[in-house]
């Protein structure tokens, strides 16, 4: 039986790919094409114990995918004979149209492309990735899994911006939320780790990677999330500002003479930790903090302050809280962030155990004290596996 799924995640200048066994969860092969469009392109991949690497310019996503496929063949992976049941594509913005995994037809692809207006940094790359993979594997079903889908259930009060309703309707301006595949996967894992029913849990999930988002989840359904129309709203991120006064945009336009693209670049690429202290990787940030760099200390304080604001807001929204969970690169690896985000909340029944929090571990784990009313967890996210499972489920159902 065909039982593996090729998962493709195309970003603005990179393509991550993984061949996954959706039942066991093991990655048969995985790799990444990086720095597409730059002179120093790089492809790295691993299949079983064999590593391969290619360095050199990669003009576009289509060439990046071709290279990746031919390198997979060189390391002994014959995709045509690998028993691939489906190709799962991460698509960032599903707009108001897509809220379930969807088999990609020419019409679906045209709609994803049309939604580029809502996600100009992401959807065009997703479209190119889909086209390239369909050329390479034309006889396999391709499935789009949308980052926004999980937040389809946001109640109107949480998804509506307080702006003129006609403008909002005419331009699809509402809160969509992103990282949905991760929030959903992690919330499910929490129920498994705690041995409880997902349906009875009130949870906060903190996906803290280079992009970062928080969500409030009740009974397995998302009731609020920090990202909005675009993945720019909410928490402080590696290079994105998160929440700002929208008046800053008009101020910079009028007073600094910046055009709209410059402001877009400022907020998406030159803000967040990087904007405040020059680095966006938490390992470098920690080194700067330990060396006494004042900008780094302030950037960290702003980061944690914003995180605590969202935790407080979601705690009140949910009313009763069972679990708070950290995931993604920062959430899984930086004990200091976890400790500081929840410091002093014993009165609210939230108590992190310092030994459990700093213990080395890779899997899902509990880091709260035995007496903590709210469970605090670290759960590694696995968006590729979640995409693979959703893709194969759809294909088998059809
Ligand atoms: P992600 O977007 O989930 O891949 O997360 C990437 C970010 O996680 C990086 O930019 C780092 O800030 C952070 N990160 C990943 N691994 C570590 C680690 N071992 N220690 C500290 N920070 C890490």
Short mmCIF file of C-alpha atoms and ligand atoms in Angstrom, two decimals:
data_model
loop_
_atom_site.label_atom_id
_atom_site.label_comp_id
_atom_site.label_asym_id
_atom_site.label_seq_id
_atom_site.Cartn_x
_atom_site.Cartn_y
_atom_site.Cartn_z
CA UNK A 1 0.00 0.00 0.00
CA UNK A 2 1.14 3.51 -0.70
CA UNK A 3 1.84 4.91 2.70
CA UNK A 4 4.26 7.81 2.70
CA UNK A 5 3.63 11.53 2.18
CA UNK A 6 5.97 14.10 0.71
CA UNK A 7 5.48 17.37 2.60
CA UNK A 8 6.56 20.62 0.97
CA UNK A 9 6.78 23.90 2.83
CA UNK A 10 7.81 26.75 0.54
CA UNK A 11 8.83 30.01 2.20
CA UNK A 12 9.79 33.27 0.55
CA UNK A 13 13.42 32.19 -0.03
CA UNK A 14 13.48 28.57 1.08
CA UNK A 15 11.76 25.21 0.55
CA UNK A 16 11.63 22.63 3.32
CA UNK A 17 10.70 19.11 2.29
CA UNK A 18 10.22 15.85 4.11
CA UNK A 19 9.13 12.35 3.15
CA UNK A 20 7.12 11.14 6.14
CA UNK A 21 5.55 7.92 7.27
CA UNK A 22 2.31 9.40 8.62
CA UNK A 23 1.47 6.51 10.93
CA UNK A 24 4.77 6.10 12.75
CA UNK A 25 5.83 9.71 12.20
CA UNK A 26 9.38 8.90 11.06
CA UNK A 27 10.98 11.09 8.40
CA UNK A 28 12.32 8.84 5.63
CA UNK A 29 14.13 11.80 4.08
CA UNK A 30 14.23 15.50 4.76
CA UNK A 31 16.00 18.57 3.55
CA UNK A 32 15.95 22.25 2.85
CA UNK A 33 16.67 24.52 -0.11
CA UNK A 34 17.91 27.86 1.21
CA UNK A 35 18.79 31.32 -0.08
CA UNK A 36 16.84 30.96 -3.32
CA UNK A 37 17.58 33.89 -5.61
CA UNK A 38 20.93 34.66 -3.95
CA UNK A 39 24.41 33.81 -5.21
CA UNK A 40 25.13 31.44 -2.32
CA UNK A 41 22.17 29.04 -2.59
CA UNK A 42 22.33 25.86 -0.54
CA UNK A 43 20.53 22.52 -0.60
CA UNK A 44 21.04 20.07 2.24
CA UNK A 45 19.26 16.77 2.64
CA UNK A 46 19.42 13.49 4.49
CA UNK A 47 18.01 10.12 3.47
CA UNK A 48 18.52 7.31 5.94
CA UNK A 49 22.13 7.94 7.02
CA UNK A 50 23.28 9.59 3.82
CA UNK A 51 23.77 13.37 3.78
CA UNK A 52 24.02 15.42 0.60
CA UNK A 53 24.79 19.06 0.00
CA UNK A 54 24.78 21.40 -3.00
CA UNK A 55 26.14 24.94 -3.03
CA UNK A 56 25.64 27.45 -5.84
CA UNK A 57 23.14 29.95 -7.14
CA UNK A 58 19.52 28.75 -7.29
CA UNK A 59 17.57 31.15 -9.47
CA UNK A 60 14.04 30.36 -8.34
CA UNK A 61 11.81 27.94 -6.42
CA UNK A 62 11.26 25.77 -9.50
CA UNK A 63 14.99 25.19 -9.89
CA UNK A 64 15.32 24.61 -6.14
CA UNK A 65 12.72 21.84 -6.28
CA UNK A 66 14.30 20.26 -9.37
CA UNK A 67 17.65 20.21 -7.58
CA UNK A 68 16.13 18.71 -4.45
CA UNK A 69 14.42 15.95 -6.46
CA UNK A 70 17.55 15.06 -8.41
CA UNK A 71 19.63 15.02 -5.21
CA UNK A 72 17.09 12.70 -3.59
CA UNK A 73 17.53 10.36 -6.57
CA UNK A 74 21.33 10.57 -6.19
CA UNK A 75 21.15 9.46 -2.55
CA UNK A 76 19.11 6.47 -3.60
CA UNK A 77 15.53 7.66 -3.07
CA UNK A 78 13.37 6.92 -6.09
CA UNK A 79 10.32 9.10 -5.48
CA UNK A 80 8.28 7.40 -8.20
CA UNK A 81 8.81 4.05 -6.49
CA UNK A 82 8.67 5.32 -2.89
CA UNK A 83 4.98 4.55 -2.39
CA UNK A 84 3.93 8.18 -2.07
CA UNK A 85 0.20 8.40 -1.29
CA UNK A 86 0.04 12.20 -1.46
CA UNK A 87 2.06 15.38 -1.54
CA UNK A 88 1.06 17.73 1.29
CA UNK A 89 1.71 21.43 0.77
CA UNK A 90 1.73 23.98 3.55
CA UNK A 91 -0.20 26.98 2.28
CA UNK A 92 -0.06 30.04 4.50
CA UNK A 93 -3.26 31.93 3.69
CA UNK A 94 -6.55 30.21 2.98
CA UNK A 95 -8.58 33.41 3.26
CA UNK A 96 -12.30 32.92 3.86
CA UNK A 97 -12.49 30.12 1.30
CA UNK A 98 -10.30 27.29 2.58
CA UNK A 99 -10.64 25.90 6.07
CA UNK A 100 -10.07 22.22 5.43
CA UNK A 101 -7.27 20.28 3.72
CA UNK A 102 -8.10 20.56 0.01
CA UNK A 103 -7.06 18.51 -3.02
CA UNK A 104 -5.31 20.90 -5.38
CA UNK A 105 -7.03 21.38 -8.73
CA UNK A 106 -6.26 24.17 -11.23
CA UNK A 107 -9.17 26.13 -9.69
CA UNK A 108 -7.82 25.71 -6.15
CA UNK A 109 -4.38 26.80 -7.31
CA UNK A 110 -5.85 29.90 -8.96
CA UNK A 111 -7.66 30.76 -5.72
CA UNK A 112 -4.52 30.30 -3.62
CA UNK A 113 -2.76 32.58 -6.05
CA UNK A 114 -5.56 35.15 -5.78
CA UNK A 115 -5.15 35.10 -2.00
CA UNK A 116 -1.61 36.42 -2.48
CA UNK A 117 -3.14 39.86 -1.96
CA UNK A 118 -3.60 38.87 1.71
CA UNK A 119 -0.18 37.20 2.08
CA UNK A 120 2.19 38.73 -0.45
CA UNK A 121 5.29 37.30 1.26
CA UNK A 122 3.97 33.75 1.46
CA UNK A 123 1.28 32.60 -0.97
CA UNK A 124 3.26 33.31 -4.18
CA UNK A 125 6.05 31.01 -2.93
CA UNK A 126 3.47 28.36 -2.01
CA UNK A 127 2.03 28.51 -5.53
CA UNK A 128 5.44 28.08 -7.17
CA UNK A 129 6.21 25.17 -4.85
CA UNK A 130 2.93 23.48 -5.75
CA UNK A 131 3.45 23.97 -9.50
CA UNK A 132 7.01 22.61 -9.33
CA UNK A 133 6.02 19.57 -7.28
CA UNK A 134 3.05 18.84 -9.57
CA UNK A 135 5.41 18.83 -12.54
CA UNK A 136 7.73 16.38 -10.78
CA UNK A 137 4.98 14.13 -9.39
CA UNK A 138 2.00 14.53 -11.75
CA UNK A 139 0.32 11.23 -10.90
CA UNK A 140 0.02 11.71 -7.14
CA UNK A 141 -2.73 13.76 -5.43
CA UNK A 142 -1.48 17.08 -4.10
CA UNK A 143 -3.19 18.46 -0.99
CA UNK A 144 -3.07 21.99 0.40
CA UNK A 145 -3.09 22.33 4.20
CA UNK A 146 -3.74 25.89 5.29
CA UNK A 147 -2.06 27.70 8.16
CA UNK A 148 -5.22 29.70 8.75
CA UNK A 149 -7.65 26.73 8.77
CA UNK A 150 -7.57 25.89 12.46
CA UNK A 151 -8.68 29.42 13.35
CA UNK A 152 -11.79 29.20 11.22
CA UNK A 153 -13.72 28.69 14.47
CA UNK A 154 -12.72 32.03 16.02
CA UNK A 155 -15.87 33.66 17.36
CA UNK A 156 -16.89 36.84 15.52
CA UNK A 157 -15.92 39.00 18.51
CA UNK A 158 -12.35 37.69 18.30
CA UNK A 159 -11.97 37.81 14.55
CA UNK A 160 -13.47 41.22 13.84
CA UNK A 161 -11.42 44.43 13.62
CA UNK A 162 -13.18 47.54 14.91
CA UNK A 163 -13.08 49.36 11.57
CA UNK A 164 -15.71 50.46 9.07
CA UNK A 165 -17.66 47.29 8.29
CA UNK A 166 -18.06 48.12 4.58
CA UNK A 167 -14.31 48.50 4.11
CA UNK A 168 -13.68 45.35 6.13
CA UNK A 169 -16.15 43.33 4.05
CA UNK A 170 -15.02 44.68 0.70
CA UNK A 171 -11.38 43.81 1.37
CA UNK A 172 -11.73 40.66 3.50
CA UNK A 173 -10.19 42.49 6.45
CA UNK A 174 -10.57 40.26 9.51
CA UNK A 175 -8.38 38.21 11.79
CA UNK A 176 -7.42 34.85 10.26
CA UNK A 177 -4.62 33.56 12.50
CA UNK A 178 -1.59 31.51 11.40
CA UNK A 179 0.57 28.56 12.59
CA UNK A 180 -2.78 26.76 12.89
CA UNK A 181 -1.36 23.35 12.02
CA UNK A 182 1.12 23.69 14.88
CA UNK A 183 -1.40 24.96 17.44
CA UNK A 184 -3.80 22.14 16.60
CA UNK A 185 -1.11 19.44 16.69
CA UNK A 186 0.34 20.68 19.98
CA UNK A 187 -3.08 21.00 21.65
CA UNK A 188 -3.77 17.37 20.72
CA UNK A 189 -0.40 16.25 22.10
CA UNK A 190 -1.12 18.04 25.38
CA UNK A 191 -4.27 15.98 25.85
CA UNK A 192 -2.28 12.81 25.20
CA UNK A 193 0.52 13.76 27.62
CA UNK A 194 -1.97 14.68 30.34
CA UNK A 195 -4.08 11.60 29.63
CA UNK A 196 -7.18 13.77 29.34
CA UNK A 197 -9.86 14.36 26.79
CA UNK A 198 -9.03 17.23 24.40
CA UNK A 199 -12.71 18.20 24.59
CA UNK A 200 -12.50 19.02 28.29
CA UNK A 201 -9.31 21.11 28.27
CA UNK A 202 -8.87 24.88 28.27
CA UNK A 203 -5.40 25.62 26.93
CA UNK A 204 -2.99 28.35 25.96
CA UNK A 205 -0.46 27.34 23.30
CA UNK A 206 2.60 29.53 22.74
CA UNK A 207 4.28 28.86 19.40
CA UNK A 208 7.56 30.75 19.79
CA UNK A 209 9.82 30.36 16.77
CA UNK A 210 11.21 32.95 14.42
CA UNK A 211 7.54 33.74 13.85
CA UNK A 212 5.55 33.61 17.08
CA UNK A 213 1.89 33.31 18.00
CA UNK A 214 -0.30 32.52 20.99
CA UNK A 215 -3.67 30.83 20.97
CA UNK A 216 -6.49 30.20 23.39
CA UNK A 217 -8.11 26.81 22.85
CA UNK A 218 -11.25 25.52 24.50
CA UNK A 219 -12.33 21.92 24.01
CA UNK A 220 -9.96 21.54 21.06
CA UNK A 221 -11.35 24.61 19.25
CA UNK A 222 -9.42 27.83 18.86
CA UNK A 223 -11.25 30.76 20.46
CA UNK A 224 -8.56 33.40 20.06
CA UNK A 225 -5.12 33.83 18.52
CA UNK A 226 -2.54 36.59 18.32
CA UNK A 227 -1.91 36.78 14.57
CA UNK A 228 -4.45 38.62 12.44
CA UNK A 229 -5.08 39.53 8.82
CA UNK A 230 -1.40 38.77 8.29
CA UNK A 231 1.26 37.00 10.40
CA UNK A 232 2.49 40.40 11.59
CA UNK A 233 0.12 40.98 14.50
CA UNK A 234 0.65 39.86 18.07
CA UNK A 235 3.82 38.74 19.82
CA UNK A 236 7.28 40.19 19.30
CA UNK A 237 9.04 37.96 16.74
CA UNK A 238 12.52 37.46 15.31
CA UNK A 239 12.19 40.23 12.72
CA UNK A 240 8.49 41.21 12.96
CA UNK A 241 7.12 43.88 15.28
CA UNK A 242 3.93 42.17 16.37
CA UNK A 243 1.37 44.62 17.80
CA UNK A 244 2.02 48.31 17.19
CA UNK A 245 -0.11 51.42 17.16
CA UNK A 246 -1.40 51.53 13.54
CA UNK A 247 -0.80 55.27 13.76
CA UNK A 248 2.92 54.49 13.43
CA UNK A 249 2.31 53.55 9.79
CA UNK A 250 0.69 56.86 8.90
CA UNK A 251 3.26 58.74 10.96
CA UNK A 252 6.17 57.15 9.11
CA UNK A 253 4.44 57.73 5.78
CA UNK A 254 3.86 61.41 6.49
CA UNK A 255 6.83 62.38 8.64
CA UNK A 256 9.63 60.09 7.52
CA UNK A 257 8.58 60.00 3.86
CA UNK A 258 8.74 56.20 3.80
CA UNK A 259 6.66 54.55 1.11
CA UNK A 260 4.33 51.69 1.88
CA UNK A 261 6.80 48.99 0.75
CA UNK A 262 9.52 50.43 2.95
CA UNK A 263 7.19 50.41 5.93
CA UNK A 264 6.17 46.83 5.10
CA UNK A 265 9.84 45.81 5.03
CA UNK A 266 10.51 47.72 8.25
CA UNK A 267 7.75 45.95 10.16
CA UNK A 268 8.32 42.47 8.70
CA UNK A 269 12.10 42.29 8.36
CA UNK A 270 13.74 45.04 10.37
CA UNK A 271 11.68 44.94 13.55
CA UNK A 272 11.13 42.51 16.42
CA UNK A 273 14.26 41.35 18.25
CA UNK A 274 16.43 42.13 15.24
CA UNK A 275 15.12 45.66 15.01
CA UNK A 276 15.62 46.34 18.69
CA UNK A 277 19.07 44.80 19.20
CA UNK A 278 20.48 43.62 15.86
CA UNK A 279 20.04 39.85 16.25
CA UNK A 280 17.00 37.62 15.88
CA UNK A 281 18.39 34.25 16.93
CA UNK A 282 17.83 33.55 20.62
CA UNK A 283 21.26 31.93 20.97
CA UNK A 284 22.92 35.17 19.90
CA UNK A 285 20.48 37.21 21.97
CA UNK A 286 21.37 35.21 25.08
CA UNK A 287 25.08 35.77 24.45
CA UNK A 288 24.50 39.53 24.12
CA UNK A 289 22.38 39.61 27.29
CA UNK A 290 25.04 37.71 29.23
CA UNK A 291 27.63 40.19 27.92
CA UNK A 292 25.53 43.05 29.33
CA UNK A 293 24.35 44.53 26.00
CA UNK A 294 21.64 47.03 27.00
CA UNK A 295 19.69 46.86 23.74
CA UNK A 296 19.57 43.08 23.99
CA UNK A 297 18.35 43.25 27.59
CA UNK A 298 15.60 45.69 26.60
CA UNK A 299 14.61 43.63 23.54
CA UNK A 300 14.26 40.57 25.76
CA UNK A 301 12.16 42.50 28.27
CA UNK A 302 9.83 43.74 25.52
CA UNK A 303 9.55 40.17 24.18
CA UNK A 304 8.62 38.71 27.57
CA UNK A 305 6.32 41.62 28.47
CA UNK A 306 4.24 41.06 25.32
CA UNK A 307 4.10 37.33 25.95
CA UNK A 308 2.81 37.90 29.48
CA UNK A 309 0.15 40.31 28.21
CA UNK A 310 -1.24 37.64 25.90
CA UNK A 311 -1.10 34.95 28.58
CA UNK A 312 -3.05 37.24 30.90
CA UNK A 313 -5.59 38.11 28.24
CA UNK A 314 -6.21 34.48 27.29
CA UNK A 315 -6.40 33.37 30.91
CA UNK A 316 -9.26 35.81 31.43
CA UNK A 317 -10.92 34.90 28.13
CA UNK A 318 -10.88 31.21 28.98
CA UNK A 319 -11.90 31.76 32.59
CA UNK A 320 -10.51 28.42 33.70
CA UNK A 321 -7.15 27.17 32.49
CA UNK A 322 -5.81 23.60 32.42
CA UNK A 323 -2.56 23.89 30.47
CA UNK A 324 -0.03 26.33 29.08
CA UNK A 325 2.32 24.88 26.49
CA UNK A 326 5.51 26.14 24.89
CA UNK A 327 6.52 24.99 21.42
CA UNK A 328 8.74 25.82 18.38
CA UNK A 329 12.43 26.83 18.36
CA UNK A 330 12.36 29.28 21.27
CA UNK A 331 9.53 27.65 23.20
CA UNK A 332 11.19 24.24 23.09
CA UNK A 333 14.76 25.33 23.78
CA UNK A 334 14.90 28.48 25.88
CA UNK A 335 14.15 27.72 29.54
CA UNK A 336 14.72 31.34 30.50
CA UNK A 337 11.79 32.50 28.36
CA UNK A 338 9.50 29.87 29.85
CA UNK A 339 10.49 30.81 33.40
CA UNK A 340 10.18 34.58 32.84
CA UNK A 341 6.89 34.33 30.93
CA UNK A 342 5.24 32.65 33.92
CA UNK A 343 7.22 34.14 36.84
CA UNK A 344 5.20 35.28 39.86
CA UNK A 345 1.92 33.65 38.78
CA UNK A 346 1.71 31.20 41.70
CA UNK A 347 -1.35 33.11 42.92
CA UNK A 348 -3.07 32.15 39.65
CA UNK A 349 -2.18 28.49 40.12
CA UNK A 350 0.70 28.56 37.63
CA UNK A 351 3.98 27.27 39.01
CA UNK A 352 6.99 26.28 36.90
CA UNK A 353 9.42 23.79 38.47
CA UNK A 354 12.92 25.21 37.90
CA UNK A 355 14.57 21.77 37.81
CA UNK A 356 12.06 20.30 35.34
CA UNK A 357 12.19 23.47 33.27
CA UNK A 358 15.97 23.37 32.81
CA UNK A 359 16.34 19.58 32.51
CA UNK A 360 17.57 18.50 29.10
CA UNK A 361 14.90 16.68 27.16
CA UNK A 362 13.63 16.41 23.61
CA UNK A 363 10.15 14.96 23.85
CA UNK A 364 6.90 16.34 25.22
CA UNK A 365 7.29 17.00 28.94
CA UNK A 366 5.67 18.56 31.98
CA UNK A 367 7.63 21.43 33.56
CA UNK A 368 5.17 22.58 36.25
CA UNK A 369 5.40 21.58 39.90
CA UNK A 370 3.21 18.75 41.17
CA UNK A 371 1.18 21.34 43.09
CA UNK A 372 0.56 23.64 40.10
CA UNK A 373 -3.17 23.82 39.30
CA UNK A 374 -2.32 24.63 35.68
CA UNK A 375 -0.08 22.14 33.86
CA UNK A 376 2.85 23.77 32.07
CA UNK A 377 4.36 21.76 29.23
CA UNK A 378 6.96 21.78 26.52
CA UNK A 379 5.74 19.98 23.40
CA UNK A 380 7.88 19.79 20.25
CA UNK A 381 5.78 20.82 17.30
CA UNK A 382 5.78 18.74 14.12
CA UNK A 383 3.96 20.58 11.37
CA UNK A 384 5.26 18.21 8.70
CA UNK A 385 3.76 15.19 10.42
CA UNK A 386 0.46 17.02 10.99
CA UNK A 387 0.33 18.02 7.30
CA UNK A 388 1.19 14.46 6.22
CA UNK A 389 -1.59 13.02 8.38
CA UNK A 390 -4.19 15.49 7.14
CA UNK A 391 -3.18 14.92 3.51
CA UNK A 392 -3.29 11.15 3.69
CA UNK A 393 -6.58 11.18 5.60
CA UNK A 394 -8.19 13.31 2.88
CA UNK A 395 -6.84 11.16 0.07
CA UNK A 396 -7.96 7.91 1.72
CA UNK A 397 -11.41 9.33 2.47
CA UNK A 398 -11.81 10.32 -1.18
P1 LIG B 1 11.57 28.02 14.41
O1 LIG B 1 10.98 29.15 13.63
O2 LIG B 1 10.57 27.24 15.21
O3 LIG B 1 12.46 27.13 13.58
O4 LIG B 1 12.52 28.69 15.52
C1 LIG B 1 13.71 29.32 15.15
C2 LIG B 1 14.26 30.13 16.32
O5 LIG B 1 14.33 29.31 17.50
C3 LIG B 1 15.69 30.59 16.10
O6 LIG B 1 15.74 31.82 15.43
C4 LIG B 1 16.22 30.71 17.50
O7 LIG B 1 15.88 32.00 17.99
C5 LIG B 1 15.44 29.69 18.29
N1 LIG B 1 16.20 28.48 18.61
C6 LIG B 1 16.23 27.32 17.92
N2 LIG B 1 17.02 26.41 18.54
C7 LIG B 1 17.50 27.01 19.65
C8 LIG B 1 18.36 26.60 20.73
N3 LIG B 1 18.89 25.38 20.77
N4 LIG B 1 18.63 27.51 21.69
C9 LIG B 1 18.09 28.74 21.66
N5 LIG B 1 17.27 29.18 20.68
C10 LIG B 1 16.97 28.33 19.70
#
